[in-house]
mmCIF file of C-alpha atoms in Angstrom:
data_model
loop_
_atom_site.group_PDB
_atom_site.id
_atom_site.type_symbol
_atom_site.label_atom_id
_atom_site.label_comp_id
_atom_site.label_asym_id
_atom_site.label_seq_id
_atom_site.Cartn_x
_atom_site.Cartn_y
_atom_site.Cartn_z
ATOM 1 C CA UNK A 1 47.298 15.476 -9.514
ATOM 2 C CA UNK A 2 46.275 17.440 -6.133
ATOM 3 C CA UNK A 3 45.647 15.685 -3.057
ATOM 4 C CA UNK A 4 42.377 16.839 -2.016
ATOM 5 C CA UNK A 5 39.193 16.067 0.563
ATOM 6 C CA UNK A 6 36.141 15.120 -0.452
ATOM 7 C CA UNK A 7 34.380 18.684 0.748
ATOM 8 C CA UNK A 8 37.635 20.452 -1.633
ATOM 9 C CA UNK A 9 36.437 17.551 -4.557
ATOM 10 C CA UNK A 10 33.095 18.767 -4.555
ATOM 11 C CA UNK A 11 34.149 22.314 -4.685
ATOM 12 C CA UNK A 12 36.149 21.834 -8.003
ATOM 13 C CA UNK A 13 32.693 20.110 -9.232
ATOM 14 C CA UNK A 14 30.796 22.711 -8.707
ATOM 15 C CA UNK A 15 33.139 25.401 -9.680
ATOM 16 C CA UNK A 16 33.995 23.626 -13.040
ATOM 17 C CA UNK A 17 30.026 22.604 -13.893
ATOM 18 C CA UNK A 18 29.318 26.557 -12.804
ATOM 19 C CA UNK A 19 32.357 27.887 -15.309
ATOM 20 C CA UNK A 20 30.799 25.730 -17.860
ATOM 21 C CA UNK A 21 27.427 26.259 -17.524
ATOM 22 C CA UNK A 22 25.450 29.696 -17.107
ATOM 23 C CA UNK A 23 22.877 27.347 -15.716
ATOM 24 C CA UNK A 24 23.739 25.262 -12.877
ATOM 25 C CA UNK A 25 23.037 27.451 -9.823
ATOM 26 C CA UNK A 26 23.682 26.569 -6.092
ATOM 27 C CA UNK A 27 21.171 27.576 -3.543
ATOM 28 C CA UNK A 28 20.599 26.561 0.159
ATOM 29 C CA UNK A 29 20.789 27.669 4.032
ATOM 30 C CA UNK A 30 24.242 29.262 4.194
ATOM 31 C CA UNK A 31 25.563 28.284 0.903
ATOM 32 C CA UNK A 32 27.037 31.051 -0.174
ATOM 33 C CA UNK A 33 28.351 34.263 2.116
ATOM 34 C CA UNK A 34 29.530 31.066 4.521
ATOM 35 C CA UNK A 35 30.344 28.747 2.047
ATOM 36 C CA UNK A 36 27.568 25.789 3.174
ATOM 37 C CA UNK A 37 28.109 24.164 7.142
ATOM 38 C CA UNK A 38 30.872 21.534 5.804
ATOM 39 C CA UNK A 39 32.320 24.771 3.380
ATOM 40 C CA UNK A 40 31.234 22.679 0.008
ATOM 41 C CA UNK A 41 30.376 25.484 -1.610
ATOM 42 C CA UNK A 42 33.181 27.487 -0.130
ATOM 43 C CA UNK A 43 34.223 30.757 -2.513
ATOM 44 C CA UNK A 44 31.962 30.263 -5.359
ATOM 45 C CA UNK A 45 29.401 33.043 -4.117
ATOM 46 C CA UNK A 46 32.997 35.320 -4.835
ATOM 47 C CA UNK A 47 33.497 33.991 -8.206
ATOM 48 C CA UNK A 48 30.045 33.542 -9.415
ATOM 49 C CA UNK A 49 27.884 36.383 -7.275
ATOM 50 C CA UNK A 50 24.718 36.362 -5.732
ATOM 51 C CA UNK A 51 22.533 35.619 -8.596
ATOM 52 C CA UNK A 52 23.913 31.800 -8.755
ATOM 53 C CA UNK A 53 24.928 31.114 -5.355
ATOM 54 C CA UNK A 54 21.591 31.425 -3.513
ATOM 55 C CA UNK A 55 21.600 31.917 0.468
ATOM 56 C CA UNK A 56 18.125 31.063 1.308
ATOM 57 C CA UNK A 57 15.874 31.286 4.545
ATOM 58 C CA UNK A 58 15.661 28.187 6.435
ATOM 59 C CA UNK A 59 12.472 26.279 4.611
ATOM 60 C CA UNK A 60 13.851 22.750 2.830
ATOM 61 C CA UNK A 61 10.289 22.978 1.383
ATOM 62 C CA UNK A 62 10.678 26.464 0.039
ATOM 63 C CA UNK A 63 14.298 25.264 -1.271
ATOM 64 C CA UNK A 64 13.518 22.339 -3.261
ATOM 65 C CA UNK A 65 10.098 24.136 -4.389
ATOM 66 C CA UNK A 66 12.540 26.914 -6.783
ATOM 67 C CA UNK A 67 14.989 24.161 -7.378
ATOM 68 C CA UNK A 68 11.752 21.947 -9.099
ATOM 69 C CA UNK A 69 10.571 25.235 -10.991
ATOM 70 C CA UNK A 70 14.168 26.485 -12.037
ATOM 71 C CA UNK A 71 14.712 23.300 -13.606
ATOM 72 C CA UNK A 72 11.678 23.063 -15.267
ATOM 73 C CA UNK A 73 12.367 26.476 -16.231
ATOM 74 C CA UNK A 74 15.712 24.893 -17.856
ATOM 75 C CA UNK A 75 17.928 25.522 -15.166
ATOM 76 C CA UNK A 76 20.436 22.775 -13.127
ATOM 77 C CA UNK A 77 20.022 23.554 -9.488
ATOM 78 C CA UNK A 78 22.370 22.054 -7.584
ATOM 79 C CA UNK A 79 20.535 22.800 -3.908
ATOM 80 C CA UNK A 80 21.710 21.587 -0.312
ATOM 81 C CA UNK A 81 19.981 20.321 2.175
ATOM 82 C CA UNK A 82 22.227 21.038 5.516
ATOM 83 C CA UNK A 83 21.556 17.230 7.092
ATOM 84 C CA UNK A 84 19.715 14.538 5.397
ATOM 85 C CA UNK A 85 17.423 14.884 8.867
ATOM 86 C CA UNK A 86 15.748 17.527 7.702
ATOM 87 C CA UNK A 87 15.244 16.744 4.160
ATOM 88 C CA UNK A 88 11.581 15.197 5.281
ATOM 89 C CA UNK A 89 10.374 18.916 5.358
ATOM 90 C CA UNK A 90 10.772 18.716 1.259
ATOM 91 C CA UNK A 91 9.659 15.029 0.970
ATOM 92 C CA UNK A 92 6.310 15.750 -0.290
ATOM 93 C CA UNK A 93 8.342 18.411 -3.390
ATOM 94 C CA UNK A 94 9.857 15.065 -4.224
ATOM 95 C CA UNK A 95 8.015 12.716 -4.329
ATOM 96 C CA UNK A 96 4.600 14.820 -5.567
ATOM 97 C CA UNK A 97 7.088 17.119 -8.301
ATOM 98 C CA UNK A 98 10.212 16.620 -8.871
ATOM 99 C CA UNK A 99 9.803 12.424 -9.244
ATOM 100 C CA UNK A 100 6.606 12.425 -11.173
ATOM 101 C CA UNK A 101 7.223 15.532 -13.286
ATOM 102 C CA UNK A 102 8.643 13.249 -16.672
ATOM 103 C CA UNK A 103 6.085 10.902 -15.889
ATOM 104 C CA UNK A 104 3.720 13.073 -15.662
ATOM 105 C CA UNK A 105 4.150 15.229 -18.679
ATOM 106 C CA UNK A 106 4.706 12.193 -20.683
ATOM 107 C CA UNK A 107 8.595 13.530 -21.310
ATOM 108 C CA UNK A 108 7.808 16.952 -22.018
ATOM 109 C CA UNK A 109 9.610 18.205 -18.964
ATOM 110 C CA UNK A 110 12.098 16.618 -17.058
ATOM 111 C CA UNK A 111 13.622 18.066 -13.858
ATOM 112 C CA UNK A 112 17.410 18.287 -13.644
ATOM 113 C CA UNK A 113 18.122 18.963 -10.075
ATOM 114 C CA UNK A 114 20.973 18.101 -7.967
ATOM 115 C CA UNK A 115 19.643 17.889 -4.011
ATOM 116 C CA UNK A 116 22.958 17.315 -2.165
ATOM 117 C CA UNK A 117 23.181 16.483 1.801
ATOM 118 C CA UNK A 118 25.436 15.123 4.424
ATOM 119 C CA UNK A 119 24.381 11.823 5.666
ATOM 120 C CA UNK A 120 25.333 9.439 8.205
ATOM 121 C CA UNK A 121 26.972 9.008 11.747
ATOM 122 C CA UNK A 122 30.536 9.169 12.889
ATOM 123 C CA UNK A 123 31.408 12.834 13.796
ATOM 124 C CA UNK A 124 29.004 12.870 17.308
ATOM 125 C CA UNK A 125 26.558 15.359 15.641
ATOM 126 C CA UNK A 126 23.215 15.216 17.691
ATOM 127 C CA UNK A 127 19.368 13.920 16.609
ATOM 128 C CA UNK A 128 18.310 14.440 12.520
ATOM 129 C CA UNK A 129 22.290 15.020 12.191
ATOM 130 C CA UNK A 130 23.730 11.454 11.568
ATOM 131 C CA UNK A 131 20.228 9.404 9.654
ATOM 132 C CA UNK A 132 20.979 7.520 7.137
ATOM 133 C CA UNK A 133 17.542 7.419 5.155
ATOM 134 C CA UNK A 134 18.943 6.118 1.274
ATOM 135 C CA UNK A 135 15.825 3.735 1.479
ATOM 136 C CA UNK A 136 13.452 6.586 1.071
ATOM 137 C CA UNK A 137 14.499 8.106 -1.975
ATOM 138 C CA UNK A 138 15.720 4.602 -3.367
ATOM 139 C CA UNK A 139 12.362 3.642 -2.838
ATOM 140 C CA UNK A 140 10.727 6.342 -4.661
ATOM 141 C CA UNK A 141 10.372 5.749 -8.768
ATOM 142 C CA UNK A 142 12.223 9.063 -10.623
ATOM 143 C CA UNK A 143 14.975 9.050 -8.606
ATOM 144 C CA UNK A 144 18.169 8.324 -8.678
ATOM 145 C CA UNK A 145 19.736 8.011 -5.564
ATOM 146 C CA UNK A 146 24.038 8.075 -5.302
ATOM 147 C CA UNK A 147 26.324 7.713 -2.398
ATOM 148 C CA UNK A 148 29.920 8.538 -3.434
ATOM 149 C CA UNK A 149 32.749 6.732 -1.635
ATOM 150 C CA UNK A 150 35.892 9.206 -1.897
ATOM 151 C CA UNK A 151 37.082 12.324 -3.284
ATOM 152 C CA UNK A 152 37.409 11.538 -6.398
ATOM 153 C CA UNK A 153 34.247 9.412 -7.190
ATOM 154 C CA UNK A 154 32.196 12.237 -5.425
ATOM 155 C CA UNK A 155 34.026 14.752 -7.467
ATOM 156 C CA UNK A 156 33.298 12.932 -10.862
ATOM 157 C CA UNK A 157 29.735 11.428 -9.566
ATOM 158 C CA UNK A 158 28.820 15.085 -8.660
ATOM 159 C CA UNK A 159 29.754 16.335 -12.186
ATOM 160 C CA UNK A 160 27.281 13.653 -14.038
ATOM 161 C CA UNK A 161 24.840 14.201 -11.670
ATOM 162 C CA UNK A 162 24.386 17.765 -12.461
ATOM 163 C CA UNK A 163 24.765 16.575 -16.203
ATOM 164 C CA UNK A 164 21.400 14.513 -15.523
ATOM 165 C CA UNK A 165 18.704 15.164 -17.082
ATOM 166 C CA UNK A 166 16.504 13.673 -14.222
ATOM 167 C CA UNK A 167 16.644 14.424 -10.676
ATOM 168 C CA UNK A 168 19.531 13.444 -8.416
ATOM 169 C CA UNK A 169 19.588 12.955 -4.559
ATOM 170 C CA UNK A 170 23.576 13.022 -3.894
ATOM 171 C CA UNK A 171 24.451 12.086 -0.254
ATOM 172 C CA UNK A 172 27.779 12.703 1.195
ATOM 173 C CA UNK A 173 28.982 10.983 4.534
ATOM 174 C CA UNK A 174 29.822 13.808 6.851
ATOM 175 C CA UNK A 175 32.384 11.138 7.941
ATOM 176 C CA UNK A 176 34.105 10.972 5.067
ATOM 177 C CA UNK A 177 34.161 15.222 4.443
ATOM 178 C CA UNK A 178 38.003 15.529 5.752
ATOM 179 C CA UNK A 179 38.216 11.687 6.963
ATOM 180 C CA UNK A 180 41.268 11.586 3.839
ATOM 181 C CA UNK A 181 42.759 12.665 1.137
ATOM 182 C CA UNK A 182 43.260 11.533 -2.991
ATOM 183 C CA UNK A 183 44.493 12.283 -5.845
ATOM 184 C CA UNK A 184 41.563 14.124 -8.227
ATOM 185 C CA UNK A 185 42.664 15.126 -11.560
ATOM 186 C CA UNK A 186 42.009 19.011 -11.999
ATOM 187 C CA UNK A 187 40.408 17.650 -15.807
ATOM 188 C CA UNK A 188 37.153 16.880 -16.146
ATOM 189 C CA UNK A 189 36.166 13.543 -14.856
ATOM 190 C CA UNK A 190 32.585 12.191 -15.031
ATOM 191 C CA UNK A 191 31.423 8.795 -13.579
ATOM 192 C CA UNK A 192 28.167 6.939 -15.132
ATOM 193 C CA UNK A 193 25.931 6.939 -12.504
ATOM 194 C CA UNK A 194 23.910 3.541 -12.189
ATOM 195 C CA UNK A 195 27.333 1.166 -11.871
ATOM 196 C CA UNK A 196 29.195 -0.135 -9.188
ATOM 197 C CA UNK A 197 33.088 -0.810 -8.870
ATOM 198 C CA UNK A 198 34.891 -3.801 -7.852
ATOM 199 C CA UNK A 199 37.808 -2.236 -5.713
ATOM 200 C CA UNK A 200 39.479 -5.361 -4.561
ATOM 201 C CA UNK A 201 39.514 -8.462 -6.368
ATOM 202 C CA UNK A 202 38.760 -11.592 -4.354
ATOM 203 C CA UNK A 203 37.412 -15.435 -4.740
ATOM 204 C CA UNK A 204 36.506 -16.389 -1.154
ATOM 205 C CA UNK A 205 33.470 -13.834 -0.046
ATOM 206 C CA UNK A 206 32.198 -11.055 -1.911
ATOM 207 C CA UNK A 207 31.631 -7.839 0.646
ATOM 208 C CA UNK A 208 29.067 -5.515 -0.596
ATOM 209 C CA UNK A 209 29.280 -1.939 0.784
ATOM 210 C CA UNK A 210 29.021 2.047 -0.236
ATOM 211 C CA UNK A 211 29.539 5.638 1.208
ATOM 212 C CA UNK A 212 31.120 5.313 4.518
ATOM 213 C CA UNK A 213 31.059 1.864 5.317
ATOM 214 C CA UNK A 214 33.644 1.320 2.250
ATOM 215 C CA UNK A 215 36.413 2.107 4.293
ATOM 216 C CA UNK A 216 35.827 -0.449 7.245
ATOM 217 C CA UNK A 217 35.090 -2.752 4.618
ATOM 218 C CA UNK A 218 38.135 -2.842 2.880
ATOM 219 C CA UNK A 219 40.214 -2.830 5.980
ATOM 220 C CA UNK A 220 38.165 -5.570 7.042
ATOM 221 C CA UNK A 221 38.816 -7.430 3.847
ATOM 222 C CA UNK A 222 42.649 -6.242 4.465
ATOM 223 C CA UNK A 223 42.676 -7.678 7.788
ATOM 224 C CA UNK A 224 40.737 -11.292 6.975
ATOM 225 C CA UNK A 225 43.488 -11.731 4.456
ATOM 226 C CA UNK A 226 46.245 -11.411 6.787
ATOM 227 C CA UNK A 227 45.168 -13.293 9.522
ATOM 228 C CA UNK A 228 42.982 -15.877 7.606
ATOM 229 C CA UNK A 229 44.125 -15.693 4.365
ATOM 230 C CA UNK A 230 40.733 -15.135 2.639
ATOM 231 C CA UNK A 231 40.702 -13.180 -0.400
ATOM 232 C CA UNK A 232 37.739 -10.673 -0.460
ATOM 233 C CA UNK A 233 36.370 -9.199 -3.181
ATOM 234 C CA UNK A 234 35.054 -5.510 -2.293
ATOM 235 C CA UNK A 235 32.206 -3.534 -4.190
ATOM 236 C CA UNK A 236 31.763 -0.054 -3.598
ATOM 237 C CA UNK A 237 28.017 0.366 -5.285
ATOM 238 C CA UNK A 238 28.563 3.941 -5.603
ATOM 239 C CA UNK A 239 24.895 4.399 -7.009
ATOM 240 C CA UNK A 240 22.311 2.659 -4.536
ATOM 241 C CA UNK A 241 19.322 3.369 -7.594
ATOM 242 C CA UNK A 242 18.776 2.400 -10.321
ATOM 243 C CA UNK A 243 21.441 -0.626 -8.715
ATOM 244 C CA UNK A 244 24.266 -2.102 -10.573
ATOM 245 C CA UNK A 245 23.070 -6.205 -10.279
ATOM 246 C CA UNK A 246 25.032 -7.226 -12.902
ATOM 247 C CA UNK A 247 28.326 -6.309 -10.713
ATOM 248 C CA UNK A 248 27.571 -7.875 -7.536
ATOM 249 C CA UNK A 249 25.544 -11.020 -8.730
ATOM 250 C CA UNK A 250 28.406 -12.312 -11.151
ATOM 251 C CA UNK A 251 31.068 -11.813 -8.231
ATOM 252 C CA UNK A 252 28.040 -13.474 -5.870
ATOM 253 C CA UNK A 253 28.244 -16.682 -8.629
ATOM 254 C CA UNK A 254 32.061 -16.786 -8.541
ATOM 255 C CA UNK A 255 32.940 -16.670 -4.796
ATOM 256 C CA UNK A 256 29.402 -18.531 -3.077
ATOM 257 C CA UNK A 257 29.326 -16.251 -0.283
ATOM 258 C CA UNK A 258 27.915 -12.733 -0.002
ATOM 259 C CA UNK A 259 28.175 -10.199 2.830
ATOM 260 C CA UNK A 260 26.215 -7.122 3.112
ATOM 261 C CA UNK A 261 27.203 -3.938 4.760
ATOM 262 C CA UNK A 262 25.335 -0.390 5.244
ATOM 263 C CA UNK A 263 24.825 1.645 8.185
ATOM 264 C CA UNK A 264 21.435 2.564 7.366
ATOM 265 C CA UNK A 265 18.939 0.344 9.480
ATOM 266 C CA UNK A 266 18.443 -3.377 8.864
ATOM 267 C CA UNK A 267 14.802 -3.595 8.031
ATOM 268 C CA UNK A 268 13.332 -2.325 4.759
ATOM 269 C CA UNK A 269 17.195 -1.346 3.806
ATOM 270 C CA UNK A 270 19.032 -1.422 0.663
ATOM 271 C CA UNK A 271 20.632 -4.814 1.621
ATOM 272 C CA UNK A 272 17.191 -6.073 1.845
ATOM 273 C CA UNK A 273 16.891 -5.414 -1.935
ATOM 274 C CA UNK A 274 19.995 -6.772 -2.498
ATOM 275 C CA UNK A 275 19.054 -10.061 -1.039
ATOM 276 C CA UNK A 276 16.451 -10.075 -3.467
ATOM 277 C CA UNK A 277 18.396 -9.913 -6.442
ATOM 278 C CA UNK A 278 20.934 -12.192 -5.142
ATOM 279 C CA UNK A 279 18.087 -14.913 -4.542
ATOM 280 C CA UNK A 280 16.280 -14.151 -8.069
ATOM 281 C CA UNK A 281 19.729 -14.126 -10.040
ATOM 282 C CA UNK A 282 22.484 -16.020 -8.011
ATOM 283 C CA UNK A 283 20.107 -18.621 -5.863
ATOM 284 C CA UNK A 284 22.054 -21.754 -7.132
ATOM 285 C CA UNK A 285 25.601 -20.585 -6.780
ATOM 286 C CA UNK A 286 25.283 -19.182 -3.252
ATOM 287 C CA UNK A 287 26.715 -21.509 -0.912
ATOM 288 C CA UNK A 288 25.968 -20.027 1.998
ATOM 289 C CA UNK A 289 22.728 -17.567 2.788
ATOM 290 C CA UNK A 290 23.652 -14.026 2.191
ATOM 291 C CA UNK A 291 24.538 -12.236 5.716
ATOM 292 C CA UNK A 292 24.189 -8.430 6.716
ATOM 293 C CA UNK A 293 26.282 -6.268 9.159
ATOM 294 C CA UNK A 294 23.945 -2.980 9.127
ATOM 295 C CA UNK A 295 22.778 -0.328 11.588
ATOM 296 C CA UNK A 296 19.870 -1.239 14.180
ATOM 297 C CA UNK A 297 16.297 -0.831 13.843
ATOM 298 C CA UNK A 298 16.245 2.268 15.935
ATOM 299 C CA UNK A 299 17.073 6.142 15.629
ATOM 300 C CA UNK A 300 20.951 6.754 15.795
ATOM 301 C CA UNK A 301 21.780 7.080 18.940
ATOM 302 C CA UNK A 302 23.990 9.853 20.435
ATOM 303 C CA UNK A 303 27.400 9.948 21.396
ATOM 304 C CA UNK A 304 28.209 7.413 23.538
ATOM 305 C CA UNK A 305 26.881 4.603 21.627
ATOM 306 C CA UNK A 306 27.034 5.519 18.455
ATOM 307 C CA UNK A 307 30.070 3.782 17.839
ATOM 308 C CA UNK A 308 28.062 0.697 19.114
ATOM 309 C CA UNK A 309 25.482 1.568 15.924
ATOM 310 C CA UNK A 310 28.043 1.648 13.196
ATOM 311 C CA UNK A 311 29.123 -1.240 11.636
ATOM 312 C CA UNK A 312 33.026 -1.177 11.999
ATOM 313 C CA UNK A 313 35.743 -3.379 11.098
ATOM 314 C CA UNK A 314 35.227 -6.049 14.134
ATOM 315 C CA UNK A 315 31.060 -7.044 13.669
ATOM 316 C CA UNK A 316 32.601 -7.109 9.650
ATOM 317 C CA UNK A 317 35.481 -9.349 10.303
ATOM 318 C CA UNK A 318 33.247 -10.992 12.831
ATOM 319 C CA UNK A 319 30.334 -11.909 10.191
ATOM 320 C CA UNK A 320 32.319 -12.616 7.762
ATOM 321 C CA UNK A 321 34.200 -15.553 9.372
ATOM 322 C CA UNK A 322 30.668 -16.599 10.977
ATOM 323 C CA UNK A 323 29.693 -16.980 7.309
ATOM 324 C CA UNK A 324 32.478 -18.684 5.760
ATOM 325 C CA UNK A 325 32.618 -21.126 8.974
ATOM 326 C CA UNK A 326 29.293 -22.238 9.659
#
């Protein structure tokens, strides 16, 4: 298998789910003579032409407005919004259209739409480039809302997103673009969307985490093992709605303790909902209350403090023995 990034993974998804289907088109700012700001969509303008890879003007509203009606025309748009910042100029398509539309019909249409966009802090970009604003669209019935990890999970989340026959909001961490590589088979792989994945067995804590904050999360787990010999077990939600309970509330019953970790802000957040579930489903076999290492209740800041924003491995590590000690 190649060794690839996550912006080369999401190439081959598109380029495969383009070869296969005469209907998936790609449209956005830039998209296609300059292959999209992070070069996602790198080369397929060349192998597909003009009439599926889309260069647009720059109006999110006027983007997600064709991608609604080409997927209620039968279509699967796969648009891109250049940073999740901006994506409140097509809020109201979304949440008036493109969420309601199956609802609204009662099932006689459905709208299967891919919006993609780079989320999240970590490569010093400046205001509306680094939000991390899951909560909205998590929030918002119709949706589903998924945050690959990796290469490889983006690659094969991408693929059954596009397969969807409901609309998808797909963020990718800028962070994680070129942050690695990993091995993605060049066969079709598909991931359900909706479930989570253990990716380190523990019994002492369970650390729940997704997108970007995976990686500090597992090296935090890495690092509490060697120096305090606590075994962590690691989720990677992959899809933050509809949410995989079943996952993190059994793990929740069989280690006590429960630490959450996103970089979105605290308030309001997907950990908040988490929480929720953990209390409604686990209360009895949590020994501890569940903790949180998150972003802060303000607007990302820029350079020189965003590092202070991010959770990172020490405010994990840090937590986590506060939890297990107190």
């Amino acid at each position: 298998m190649a060794k690839m990034t996550m912006v080369e993974a999401l190439n081959l998804a598109l380029r495969q789910e383009m070869t296969r289907d005469d209907g998936v088109i790609v449209l956005g700012e830039d998209v296609g003579v300059d292959g999209g700001v992070f070069r996602v969509t790198d080369g397929l303008i060349g192998t597909f032409g003009e009439n599926r890879v889309l260069d647009t003007p720059l109006a999110e509203s006027g983007i997600v407005g064709m991608s609604i009606g080409m997927a209620v025309y039968g279509l699967r748009p796969v648009c891109e919004i250049q940073f999740s910042g901006f994506s409140y100029e097509n809020f109201h398509q979304i949440e008036s259209h493109a969420a309601r539309l199956r609802w609204r019909s009662r099932g006689r249409f459905t709208v299967p739409m891919v919006l993609r966009t780079p989320y999240g802090g970590g490569v010093r970009a400046l205001e509306h480039h680094s939000e991390s604003r899951e909560a909205f669209w998590a929030h918002m019935p119709g949706l589903k809302m998924v945050i690959p990890s990796g290469p490889r999970n983006a690659r094969a989340l991408l693929t059954s997103a596009i397969r969807d026959p409901d609309p998808v909001i797909f963020y990718e961490a800028k962070a994680l673009y070129r942050a690695f590589r990993e091995e993605v088979p060049e066969v079709e792989e598909t991931l359900p969307i909706g479930r989570s994945q253990i990716v380190r067995e523990g019994r002492d804590l369970t650390l729940i985490a997704y997108g970007a904050m995976l990686r500090p999360t597992v090296a935090a787990s890495e690092r509490l093992a060697e120096e305090d010999g606590l075994e962590a077990e690691v989720i990677d939600l992959l899809t933050v709605s509809p949410l995989d309970d079943s996952l993190f509330v059994a793990s929740a019953k069989k280690t006590g303790h429960v630490l959450l970790v996103h970089e979105a802000p605290r308030s309001f957040g997907p950990g908040a909902e988490i929480v929720a579930r953990l209390v409604e489903k686990a209360f009895y076999y949590l020994e501890k209350p569940v903790a949180r290492v998150t972003g802060f209740d303000v607007v990302i800041p820029y350079f020189s403090r965003e590092n202070s924003y991010l959770p990172g491995i020490e405010r994990i590590v840090r937590q986590a023995r506060g939890l297990l000690a107190s």
